[in-house]
Coordinates of C-alpha atoms in Angstrom, one line a residue:
X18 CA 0.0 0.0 0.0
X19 CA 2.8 2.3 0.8
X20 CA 4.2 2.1 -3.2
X21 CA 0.5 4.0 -3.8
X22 CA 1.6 7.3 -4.9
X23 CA 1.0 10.1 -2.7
X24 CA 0.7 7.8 0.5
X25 CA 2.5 8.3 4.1
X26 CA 2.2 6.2 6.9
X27 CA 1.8 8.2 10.0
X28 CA 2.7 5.7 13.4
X29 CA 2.0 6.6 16.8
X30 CA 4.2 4.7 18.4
X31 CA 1.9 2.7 20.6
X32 CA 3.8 -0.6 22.1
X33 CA 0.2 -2.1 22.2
X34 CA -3.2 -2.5 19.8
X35 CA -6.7 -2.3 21.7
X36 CA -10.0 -2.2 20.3
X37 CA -11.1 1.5 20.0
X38 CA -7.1 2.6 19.6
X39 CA -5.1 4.3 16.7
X40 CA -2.3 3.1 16.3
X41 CA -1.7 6.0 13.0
X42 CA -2.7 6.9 10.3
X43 CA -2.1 7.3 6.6
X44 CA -2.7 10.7 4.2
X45 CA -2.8 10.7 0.9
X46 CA -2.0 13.4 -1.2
X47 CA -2.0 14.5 -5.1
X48 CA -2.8 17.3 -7.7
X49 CA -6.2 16.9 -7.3
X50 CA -9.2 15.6 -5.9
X51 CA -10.2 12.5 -8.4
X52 CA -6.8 11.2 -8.1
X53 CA -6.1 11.1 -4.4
X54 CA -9.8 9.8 -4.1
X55 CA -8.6 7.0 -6.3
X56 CA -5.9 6.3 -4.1
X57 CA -7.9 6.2 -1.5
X58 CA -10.1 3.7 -2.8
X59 CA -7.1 1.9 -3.6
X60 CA -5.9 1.7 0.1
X61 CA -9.3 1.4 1.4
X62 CA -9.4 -2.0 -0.4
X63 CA -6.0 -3.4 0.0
X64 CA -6.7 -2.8 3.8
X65 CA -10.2 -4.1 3.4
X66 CA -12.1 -1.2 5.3
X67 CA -15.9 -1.1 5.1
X68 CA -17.5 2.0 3.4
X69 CA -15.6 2.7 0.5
X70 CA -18.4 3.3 -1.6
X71 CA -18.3 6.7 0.4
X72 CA -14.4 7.5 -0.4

């Protein structure tokens, strides 16, 4: 996911995962909307996150 143009992983650095807890984030950037939505659709996917029909 990270070779996804635009994308950067943003860690928290939390020793431990819980339900409910971020452990980061990512952002994705680009020159304009449409593409970093595709991207984003892109991730979305590969992570397999509910509700991308709304990216």
């Amino acid at each position: 996911m990270l070779s996804l143009p635009g994308t950067h992983l943003h860690l928290y650095g939390k020793a431990d995962a819980r339900a409910g807890r971020k452990m980061g984030h990512l952002t994705i950037t680009g020159p304009d909307v449409t593409s970093v939505k595709t991207v984003a659709r892109r991730a979305a996917s590969l992570l397999n996150l509910p509700g991308q029909d709304a990216i």
